[in-house]
mmCIF file of C-alpha atoms in Angstrom:
data_model
loop_
_atom_site.group_PDB
_atom_site.id
_atom_site.type_symbol
_atom_site.label_atom_id
_atom_site.label_comp_id
_atom_site.label_asym_id
_atom_site.label_seq_id
_atom_site.Cartn_x
_atom_site.Cartn_y
_atom_site.Cartn_z
ATOM 1 C CA MET L 1 114.278 84.502 115.450
ATOM 2 C CA THR L 2 117.168 87.314 116.758
ATOM 3 C CA THR L 3 115.745 90.586 116.107
ATOM 4 C CA LEU L 4 118.483 91.246 113.320
ATOM 5 C CA THR L 5 117.163 88.332 111.846
ATOM 6 C CA SER L 6 113.567 89.316 111.838
ATOM 7 C CA ARG L 7 114.558 92.904 110.177
ATOM 8 C CA GLU L 8 116.663 91.212 107.679
ATOM 9 C CA GLN L 9 113.720 89.065 106.568
ATOM 10 C CA LEU L 10 110.845 91.937 106.976
ATOM 11 C CA GLN L 11 113.213 93.789 104.724
ATOM 12 C CA LYS L 12 113.944 91.417 102.111
ATOM 13 C CA GLN L 13 109.641 91.164 101.651
ATOM 14 C CA ILE L 14 109.250 94.675 101.531
ATOM 15 C CA GLU L 15 111.220 95.480 98.309
ATOM 16 C CA MET L 16 109.822 92.382 96.899
ATOM 17 C CA LEU L 17 106.204 93.635 97.359
ATOM 18 C CA PRO L 18 104.679 96.145 94.701
ATOM 19 C CA ASP L 19 104.849 99.522 94.929
ATOM 20 C CA ASP L 20 100.990 100.046 96.920
ATOM 21 C CA VAL L 21 101.806 97.490 98.817
ATOM 22 C CA VAL L 22 104.659 99.046 100.348
ATOM 23 C CA GLN L 23 102.782 102.724 100.933
ATOM 24 C CA GLN L 24 100.821 100.965 102.671
ATOM 25 C CA ILE L 25 103.368 99.111 104.813
ATOM 26 C CA ALA L 26 104.935 102.295 105.733
ATOM 27 C CA ASP L 27 101.109 104.292 106.085
ATOM 28 C CA TYR L 28 101.072 101.562 109.197
ATOM 29 C CA THR L 29 104.025 101.969 110.536
ATOM 30 C CA PHE L 30 102.816 106.027 110.904
ATOM 31 C CA PHE L 31 99.826 104.928 112.580
ATOM 32 C CA VAL L 32 101.759 102.955 115.090
ATOM 33 C CA MET L 33 104.769 104.725 115.628
ATOM 34 C CA ALA L 34 101.969 107.677 115.883
ATOM 35 C CA ARG L 35 100.312 105.731 119.068
ATOM 36 C CA ARG L 36 103.317 104.397 120.524
ATOM 37 C CA ASP L 37 103.990 108.283 120.300
ATOM 38 C CA ILE L 38 107.246 107.297 119.325
ATOM 39 C CA THR L 39 108.970 110.590 116.528
ATOM 40 C CA PRO L 40 110.446 109.053 112.949
ATOM 41 C CA LEU L 41 114.162 109.164 112.363
ATOM 42 C CA TYR L 42 113.949 111.857 109.500
ATOM 43 C CA ALA L 43 111.956 114.443 111.051
ATOM 44 C CA ASP L 44 114.940 116.342 111.860
ATOM 45 C CA TRP L 45 116.408 115.685 108.664
ATOM 46 C CA THR L 46 117.973 118.428 106.967
ATOM 47 C CA ALA L 47 118.220 119.493 103.552
ATOM 48 C CA LYS L 48 121.238 117.810 102.570
ATOM 49 C CA GLN L 49 120.063 114.791 104.103
ATOM 50 C CA TRP L 50 117.023 115.163 102.000
ATOM 51 C CA GLN L 51 118.691 115.035 99.218
ATOM 52 C CA ASP L 52 120.678 112.537 99.087
ATOM 53 C CA PHE L 53 118.602 110.661 100.699
ATOM 54 C CA SER L 54 116.098 111.179 97.145
ATOM 55 C CA LEU L 55 119.641 110.969 95.278
ATOM 56 C CA GLU L 56 120.089 106.883 96.370
ATOM 57 C CA GLN L 57 115.561 106.444 95.712
ATOM 58 C CA PHE L 58 117.517 108.575 92.227
ATOM 59 C CA PHE L 59 120.497 105.894 91.407
ATOM 60 C CA CYS L 60 118.787 102.600 92.917
ATOM 61 C CA GLU L 61 120.722 99.702 91.477
ATOM 62 C CA ASP L 62 117.158 97.792 91.228
ATOM 63 C CA ASP L 63 116.492 100.391 88.929
ATOM 64 C CA GLU L 64 116.649 98.100 85.141
ATOM 65 C CA VAL L 65 117.888 101.860 84.260
ATOM 66 C CA GLU L 66 120.959 104.004 84.652
ATOM 67 C CA TYR L 67 120.892 107.806 85.290
ATOM 68 C CA LEU L 68 123.171 110.356 85.618
ATOM 69 C CA LEU L 69 124.045 112.693 87.798
ATOM 70 C CA ALA L 70 123.744 115.037 85.251
ATOM 71 C CA ASP L 71 119.928 113.415 84.017
ATOM 72 C CA ALA L 72 118.664 114.176 87.927
ATOM 73 C CA GLN L 73 120.369 117.964 87.813
ATOM 74 C CA GLU L 74 118.348 118.074 84.647
ATOM 75 C CA ILE L 75 115.413 117.529 86.337
ATOM 76 C CA TYR L 76 115.633 118.639 89.998
ATOM 77 C CA HIS L 77 115.810 122.541 89.467
ATOM 78 C CA PRO L 78 116.232 123.812 93.705
#
């Protein structure tokens, strides 16, 4: 099994899990990365990158409810 296939399979499995289990996986991932002294890739993200990521999560395709940009702007006040 190639690395790409393993990653793809893991990503598909994670997408099917409840949020609390995904959070546990994330916590464990951070633990392993800290133990191996691996810096998270997003450690150097700019505020714009975080904003883009947040908006991507907000408008996730798996969401059953449709949102408009105006909805996000109404909720988010920098």
